[in-house]
mmCIF file of C-alpha atoms in Angstrom:
data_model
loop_
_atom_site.group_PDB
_atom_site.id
_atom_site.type_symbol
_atom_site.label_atom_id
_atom_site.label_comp_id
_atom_site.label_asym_id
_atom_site.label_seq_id
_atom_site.Cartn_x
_atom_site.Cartn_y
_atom_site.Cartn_z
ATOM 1 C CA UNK A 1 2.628 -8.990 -24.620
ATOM 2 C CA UNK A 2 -0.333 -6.528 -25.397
ATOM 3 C CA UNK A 3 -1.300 -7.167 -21.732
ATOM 4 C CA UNK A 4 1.351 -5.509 -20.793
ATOM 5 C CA UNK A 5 -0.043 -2.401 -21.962
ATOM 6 C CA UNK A 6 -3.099 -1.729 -20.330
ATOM 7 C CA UNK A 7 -4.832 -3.322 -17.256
ATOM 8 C CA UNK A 8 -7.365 -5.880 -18.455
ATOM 9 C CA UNK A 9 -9.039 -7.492 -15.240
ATOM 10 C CA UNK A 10 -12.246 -7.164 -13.965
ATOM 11 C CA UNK A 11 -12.096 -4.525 -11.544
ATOM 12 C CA UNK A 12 -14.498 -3.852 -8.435
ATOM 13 C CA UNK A 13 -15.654 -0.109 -6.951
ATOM 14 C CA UNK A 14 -15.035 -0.016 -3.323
ATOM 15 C CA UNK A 15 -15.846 4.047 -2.939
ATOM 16 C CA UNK A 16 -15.324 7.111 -4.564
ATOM 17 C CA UNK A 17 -13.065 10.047 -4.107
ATOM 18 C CA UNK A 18 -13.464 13.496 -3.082
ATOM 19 C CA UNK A 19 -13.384 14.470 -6.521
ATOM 20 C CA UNK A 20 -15.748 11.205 -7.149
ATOM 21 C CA UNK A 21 -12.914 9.207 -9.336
ATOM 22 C CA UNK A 22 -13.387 5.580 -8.760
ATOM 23 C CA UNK A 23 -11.571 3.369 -6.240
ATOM 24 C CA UNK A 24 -11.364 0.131 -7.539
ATOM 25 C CA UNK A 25 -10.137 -2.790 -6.205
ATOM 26 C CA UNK A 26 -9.415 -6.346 -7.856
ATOM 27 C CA UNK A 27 -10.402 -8.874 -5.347
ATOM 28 C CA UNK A 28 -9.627 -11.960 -4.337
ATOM 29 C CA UNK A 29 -11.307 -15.252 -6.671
ATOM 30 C CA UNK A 30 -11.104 -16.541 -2.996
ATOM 31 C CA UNK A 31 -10.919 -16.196 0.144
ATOM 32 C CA UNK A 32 -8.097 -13.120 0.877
ATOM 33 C CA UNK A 33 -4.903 -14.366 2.963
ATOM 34 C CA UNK A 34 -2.791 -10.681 1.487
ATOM 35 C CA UNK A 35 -4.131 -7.610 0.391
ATOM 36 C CA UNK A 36 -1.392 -5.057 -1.611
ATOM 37 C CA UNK A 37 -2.310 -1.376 -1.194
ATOM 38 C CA UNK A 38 -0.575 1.176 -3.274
ATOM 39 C CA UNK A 39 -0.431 4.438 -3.824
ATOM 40 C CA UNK A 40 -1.634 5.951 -0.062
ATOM 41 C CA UNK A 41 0.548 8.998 -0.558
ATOM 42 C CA UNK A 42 -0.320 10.749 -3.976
ATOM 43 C CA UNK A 43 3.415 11.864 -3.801
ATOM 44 C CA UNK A 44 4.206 8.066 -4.384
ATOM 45 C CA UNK A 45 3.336 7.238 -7.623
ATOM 46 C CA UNK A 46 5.866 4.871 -8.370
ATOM 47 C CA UNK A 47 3.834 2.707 -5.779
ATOM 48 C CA UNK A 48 0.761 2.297 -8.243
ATOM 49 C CA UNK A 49 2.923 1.974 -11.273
ATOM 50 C CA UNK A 50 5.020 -0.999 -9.746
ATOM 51 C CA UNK A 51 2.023 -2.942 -8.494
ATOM 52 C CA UNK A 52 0.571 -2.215 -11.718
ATOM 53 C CA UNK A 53 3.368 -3.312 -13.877
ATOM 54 C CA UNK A 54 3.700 -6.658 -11.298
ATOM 55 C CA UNK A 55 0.232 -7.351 -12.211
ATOM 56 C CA UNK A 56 0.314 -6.983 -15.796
ATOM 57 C CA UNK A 57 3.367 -8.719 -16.483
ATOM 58 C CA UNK A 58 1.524 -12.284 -15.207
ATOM 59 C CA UNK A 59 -1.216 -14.046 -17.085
ATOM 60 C CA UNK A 60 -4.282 -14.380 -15.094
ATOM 61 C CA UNK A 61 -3.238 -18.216 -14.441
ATOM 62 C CA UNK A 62 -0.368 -17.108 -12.486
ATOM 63 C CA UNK A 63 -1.762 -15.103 -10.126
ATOM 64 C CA UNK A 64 -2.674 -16.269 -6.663
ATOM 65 C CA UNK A 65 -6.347 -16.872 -6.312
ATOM 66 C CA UNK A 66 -5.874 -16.107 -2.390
ATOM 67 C CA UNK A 67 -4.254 -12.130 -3.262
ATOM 68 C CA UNK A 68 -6.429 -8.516 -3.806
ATOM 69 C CA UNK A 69 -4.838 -5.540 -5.098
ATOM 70 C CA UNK A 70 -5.588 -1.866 -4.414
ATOM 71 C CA UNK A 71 -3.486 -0.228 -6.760
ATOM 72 C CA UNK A 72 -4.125 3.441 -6.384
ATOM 73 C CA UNK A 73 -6.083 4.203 -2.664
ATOM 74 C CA UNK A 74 -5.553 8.011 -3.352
ATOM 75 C CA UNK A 75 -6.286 8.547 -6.978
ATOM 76 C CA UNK A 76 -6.798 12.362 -6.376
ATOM 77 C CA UNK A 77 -3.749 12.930 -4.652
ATOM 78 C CA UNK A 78 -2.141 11.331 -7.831
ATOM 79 C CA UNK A 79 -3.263 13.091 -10.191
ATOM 80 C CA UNK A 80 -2.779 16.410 -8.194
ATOM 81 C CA UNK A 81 1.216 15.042 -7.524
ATOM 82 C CA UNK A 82 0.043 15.769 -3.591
ATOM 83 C CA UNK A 83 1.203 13.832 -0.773
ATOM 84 C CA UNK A 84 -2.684 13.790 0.675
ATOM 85 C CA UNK A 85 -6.050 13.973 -0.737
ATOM 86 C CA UNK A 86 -7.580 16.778 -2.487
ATOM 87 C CA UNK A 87 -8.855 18.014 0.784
ATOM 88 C CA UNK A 88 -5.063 18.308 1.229
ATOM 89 C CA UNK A 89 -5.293 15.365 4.339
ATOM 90 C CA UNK A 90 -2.584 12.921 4.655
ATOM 91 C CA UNK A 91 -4.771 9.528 4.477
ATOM 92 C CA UNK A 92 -2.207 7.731 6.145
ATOM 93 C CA UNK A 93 -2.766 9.994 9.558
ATOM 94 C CA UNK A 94 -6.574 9.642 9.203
ATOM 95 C CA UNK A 95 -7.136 6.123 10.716
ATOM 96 C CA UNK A 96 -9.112 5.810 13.652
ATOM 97 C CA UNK A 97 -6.322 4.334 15.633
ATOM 98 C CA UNK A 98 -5.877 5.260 19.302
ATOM 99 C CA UNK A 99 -2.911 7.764 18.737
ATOM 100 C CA UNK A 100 -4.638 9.883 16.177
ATOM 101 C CA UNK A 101 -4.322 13.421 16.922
ATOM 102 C CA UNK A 102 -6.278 16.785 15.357
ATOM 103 C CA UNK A 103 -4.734 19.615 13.734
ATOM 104 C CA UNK A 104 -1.817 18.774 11.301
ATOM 105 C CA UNK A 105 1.109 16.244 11.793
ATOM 106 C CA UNK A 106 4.478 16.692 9.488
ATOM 107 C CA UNK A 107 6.045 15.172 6.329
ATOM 108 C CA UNK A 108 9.282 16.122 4.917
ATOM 109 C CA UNK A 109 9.154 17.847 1.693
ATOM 110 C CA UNK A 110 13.018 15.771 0.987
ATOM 111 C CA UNK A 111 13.663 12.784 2.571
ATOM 112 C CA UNK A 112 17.184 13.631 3.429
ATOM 113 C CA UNK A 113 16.878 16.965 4.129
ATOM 114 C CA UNK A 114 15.078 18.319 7.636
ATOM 115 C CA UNK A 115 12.494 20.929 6.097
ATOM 116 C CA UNK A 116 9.770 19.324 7.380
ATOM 117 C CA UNK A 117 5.838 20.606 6.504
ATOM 118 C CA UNK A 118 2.526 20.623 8.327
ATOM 119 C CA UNK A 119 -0.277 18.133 6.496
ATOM 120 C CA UNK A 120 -3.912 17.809 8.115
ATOM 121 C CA UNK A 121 -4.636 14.765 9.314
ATOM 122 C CA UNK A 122 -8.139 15.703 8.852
ATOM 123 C CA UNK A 123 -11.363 17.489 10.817
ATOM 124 C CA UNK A 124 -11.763 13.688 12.563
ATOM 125 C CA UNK A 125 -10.475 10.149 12.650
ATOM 126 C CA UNK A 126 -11.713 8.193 8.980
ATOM 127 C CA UNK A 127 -13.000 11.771 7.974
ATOM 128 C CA UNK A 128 -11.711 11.248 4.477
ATOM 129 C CA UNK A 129 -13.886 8.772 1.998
ATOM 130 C CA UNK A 130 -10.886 7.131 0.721
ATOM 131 C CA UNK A 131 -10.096 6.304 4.506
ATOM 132 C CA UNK A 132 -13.553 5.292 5.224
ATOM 133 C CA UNK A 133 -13.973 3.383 2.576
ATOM 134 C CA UNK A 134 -10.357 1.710 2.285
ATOM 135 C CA UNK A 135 -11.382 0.777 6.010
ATOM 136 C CA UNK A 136 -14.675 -0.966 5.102
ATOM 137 C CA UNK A 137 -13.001 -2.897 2.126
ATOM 138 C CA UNK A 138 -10.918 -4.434 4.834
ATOM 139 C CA UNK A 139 -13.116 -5.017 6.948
ATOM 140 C CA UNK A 140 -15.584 -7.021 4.145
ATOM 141 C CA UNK A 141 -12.601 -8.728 2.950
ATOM 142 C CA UNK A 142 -10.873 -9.885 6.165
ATOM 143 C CA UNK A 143 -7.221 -10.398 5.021
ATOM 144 C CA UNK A 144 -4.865 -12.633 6.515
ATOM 145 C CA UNK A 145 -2.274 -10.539 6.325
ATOM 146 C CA UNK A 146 -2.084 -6.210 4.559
ATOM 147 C CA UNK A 147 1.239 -5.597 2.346
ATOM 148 C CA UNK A 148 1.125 -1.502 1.998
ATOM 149 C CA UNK A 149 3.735 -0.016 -0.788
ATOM 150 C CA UNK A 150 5.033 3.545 -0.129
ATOM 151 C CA UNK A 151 8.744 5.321 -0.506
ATOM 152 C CA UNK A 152 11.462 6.482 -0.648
ATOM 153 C CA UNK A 153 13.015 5.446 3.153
ATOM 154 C CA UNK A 154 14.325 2.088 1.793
ATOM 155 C CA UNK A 155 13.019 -0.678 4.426
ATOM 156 C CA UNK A 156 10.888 -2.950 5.537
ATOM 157 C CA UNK A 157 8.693 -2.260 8.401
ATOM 158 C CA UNK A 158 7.710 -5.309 10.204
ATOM 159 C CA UNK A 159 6.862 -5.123 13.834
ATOM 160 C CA UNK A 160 5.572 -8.734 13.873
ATOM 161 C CA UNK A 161 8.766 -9.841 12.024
ATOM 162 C CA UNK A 162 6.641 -11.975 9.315
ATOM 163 C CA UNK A 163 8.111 -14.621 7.040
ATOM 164 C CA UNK A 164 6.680 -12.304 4.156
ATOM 165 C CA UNK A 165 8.388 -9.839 5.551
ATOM 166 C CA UNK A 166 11.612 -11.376 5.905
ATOM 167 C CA UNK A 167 11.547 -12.992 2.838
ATOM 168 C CA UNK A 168 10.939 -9.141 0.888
ATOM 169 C CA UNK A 169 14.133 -8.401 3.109
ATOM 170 C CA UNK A 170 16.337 -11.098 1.603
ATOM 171 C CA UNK A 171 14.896 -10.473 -2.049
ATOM 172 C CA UNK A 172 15.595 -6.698 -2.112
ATOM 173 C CA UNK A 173 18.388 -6.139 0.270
ATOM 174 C CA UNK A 174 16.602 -3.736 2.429
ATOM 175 C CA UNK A 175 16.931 -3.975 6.307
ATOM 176 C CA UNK A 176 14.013 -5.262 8.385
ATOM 177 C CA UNK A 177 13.047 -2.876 11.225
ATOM 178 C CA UNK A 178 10.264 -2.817 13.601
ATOM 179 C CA UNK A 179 9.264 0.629 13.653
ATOM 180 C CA UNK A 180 9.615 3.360 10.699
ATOM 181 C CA UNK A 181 11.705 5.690 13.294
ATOM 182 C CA UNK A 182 9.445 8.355 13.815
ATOM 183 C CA UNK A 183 5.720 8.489 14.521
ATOM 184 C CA UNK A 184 2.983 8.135 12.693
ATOM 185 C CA UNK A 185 -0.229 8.831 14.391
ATOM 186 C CA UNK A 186 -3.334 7.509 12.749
ATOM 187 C CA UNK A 187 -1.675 5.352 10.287
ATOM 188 C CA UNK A 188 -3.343 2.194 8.871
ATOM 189 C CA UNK A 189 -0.238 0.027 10.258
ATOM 190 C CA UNK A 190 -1.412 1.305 13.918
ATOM 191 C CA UNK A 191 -5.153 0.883 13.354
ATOM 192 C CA UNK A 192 -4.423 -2.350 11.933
ATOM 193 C CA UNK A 193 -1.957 -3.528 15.029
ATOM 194 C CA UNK A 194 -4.480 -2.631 17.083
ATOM 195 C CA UNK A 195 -6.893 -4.909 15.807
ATOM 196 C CA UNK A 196 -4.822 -7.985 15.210
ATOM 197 C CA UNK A 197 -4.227 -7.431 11.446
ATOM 198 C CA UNK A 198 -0.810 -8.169 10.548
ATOM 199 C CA UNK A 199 0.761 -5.428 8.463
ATOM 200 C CA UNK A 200 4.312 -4.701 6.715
ATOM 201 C CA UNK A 201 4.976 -1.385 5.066
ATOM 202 C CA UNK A 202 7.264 -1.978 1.808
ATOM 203 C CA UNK A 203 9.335 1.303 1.452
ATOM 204 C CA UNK A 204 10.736 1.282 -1.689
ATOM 205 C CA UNK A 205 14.818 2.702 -2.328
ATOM 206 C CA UNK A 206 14.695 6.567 -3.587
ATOM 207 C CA UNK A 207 15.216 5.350 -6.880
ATOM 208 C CA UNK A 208 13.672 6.275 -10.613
ATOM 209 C CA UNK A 209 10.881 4.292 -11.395
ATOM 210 C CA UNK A 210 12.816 2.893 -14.200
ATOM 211 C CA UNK A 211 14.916 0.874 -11.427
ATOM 212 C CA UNK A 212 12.516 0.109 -9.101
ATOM 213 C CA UNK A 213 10.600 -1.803 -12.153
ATOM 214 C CA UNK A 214 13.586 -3.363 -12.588
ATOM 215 C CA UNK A 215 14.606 -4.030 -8.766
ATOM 216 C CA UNK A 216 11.255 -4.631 -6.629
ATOM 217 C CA UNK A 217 8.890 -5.233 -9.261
ATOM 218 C CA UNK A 218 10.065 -8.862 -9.937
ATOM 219 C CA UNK A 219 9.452 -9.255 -6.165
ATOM 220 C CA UNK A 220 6.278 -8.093 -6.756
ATOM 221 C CA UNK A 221 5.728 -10.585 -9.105
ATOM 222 C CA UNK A 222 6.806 -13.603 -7.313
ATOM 223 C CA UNK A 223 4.382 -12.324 -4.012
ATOM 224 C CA UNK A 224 1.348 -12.181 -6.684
ATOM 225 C CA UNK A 225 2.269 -15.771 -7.511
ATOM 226 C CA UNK A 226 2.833 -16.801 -4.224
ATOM 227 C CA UNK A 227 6.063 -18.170 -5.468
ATOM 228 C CA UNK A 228 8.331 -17.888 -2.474
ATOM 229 C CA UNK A 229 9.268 -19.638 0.477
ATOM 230 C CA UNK A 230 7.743 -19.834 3.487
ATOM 231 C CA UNK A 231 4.737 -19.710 2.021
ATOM 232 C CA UNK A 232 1.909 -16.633 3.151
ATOM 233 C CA UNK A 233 0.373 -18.044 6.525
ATOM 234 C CA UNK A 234 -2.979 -19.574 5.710
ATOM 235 C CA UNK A 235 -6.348 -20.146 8.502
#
């Protein structure tokens, strides 16, 4: 399958980058009940690669009119193998949610080890044009329901305990929790709670990204065909 090979969809620009490289988007031939968002953390390539490789395994038949993808959010950070931006902000602590907080929060540099190292969470809350502009996407788009893709912690963060959510659970074998277990001021899973948005944070298993295309990425695949049950909740 030569699709398989390179991504050949019609892609839409949502904002640029600090470094101005694209952010693209492939939206929704209707109206948006889930939006997947990859690749938040630059540090978590495999993110972008599995959604990728979910996406470009189906034919464009398969894939669920009602479902957007934004497979790299932090396409500098990427590139640069950074956890945050190349203003060196962690995107994920730059929403405007009520619990952001100034200076720099902390990420671990090993994610079983307790070194743990100071990231900005930028000069002010959405400071960051791929914030900003991941922010208005959602905001023109109005999904149903946000599916975000990071690593390595292994789980499935749920707080509203969705069927989606459950179901991801049961396909994978990872546990279910309600909170990630530490905070996480101004993330987009707090900004998002606070406005109503449901929101489930996939963490994928620290695993090569050999075995997670061969362990989450058919998941992937089935959620892009909406070809699970219960089915994604619908207005």
């Amino acid at each position: 399958m030569t699709r398989r090979t390179s991504l050949d969809a019609p892609q839409s620009l949502y904002g640029r980058s600090v470094l101005g490289s694209d952010l693209r988007w492939l939206p929704p031939k209707e109206r948006c009940d889930l939006l997947i968002v990859a690749g938040i953390h630059g540090e978590e390539a495999d993110t972008t690669i599995a959604l990728s490789r979910a996406f470009r395994s189906l034919g464009p038949e398969e894939i669920c009119p009602n479902v957007a993808l934004v497979i790299c959010a932090n396409p500098d950070g990427i590139a640069l193998g950074t956890r945050g931006n190349a203003n060196g902000v962690d995107l994920n602590r730059n929403f405007p949610a009520r619990d952001w907080q100034p200076g720099t929060t902390t990420c671990l540099w090993h994610v079983d080890e307790a070194e743990a190292l100071p990231i900005s969470t930028g000069p002010e809350p959405a400071s960051e044009p791929e914030s900003k502009a991941l922010i208005s996407l959602i905001e023109d788009c109005k999904p149903e329901q946000v599916l975000t893709l990071h690593g390595p912690l292994g789980c499935v963060d749920d707080p509203n305990g969705s069927p989606l959510g459950h179901w991801i659970g049961a396909r994978t074998g990872l546990p279910v929790v309600s909170e990630i277990g530490y905070p996480t001021p101004g993330s987009m899973g707090t900004w998002a709670a606070e406005r109503g948005l449901p929101w489930i944070t996939w963490e994928f298993p620290p695993e090569s990204i050999e075995s997670i295309s061969k362990t989450q990425v058919p998941v992937l695949m089935d959620i892009l065909k909406r070809n699970y049950s219960p089915p994604l909740p619908s207005a």
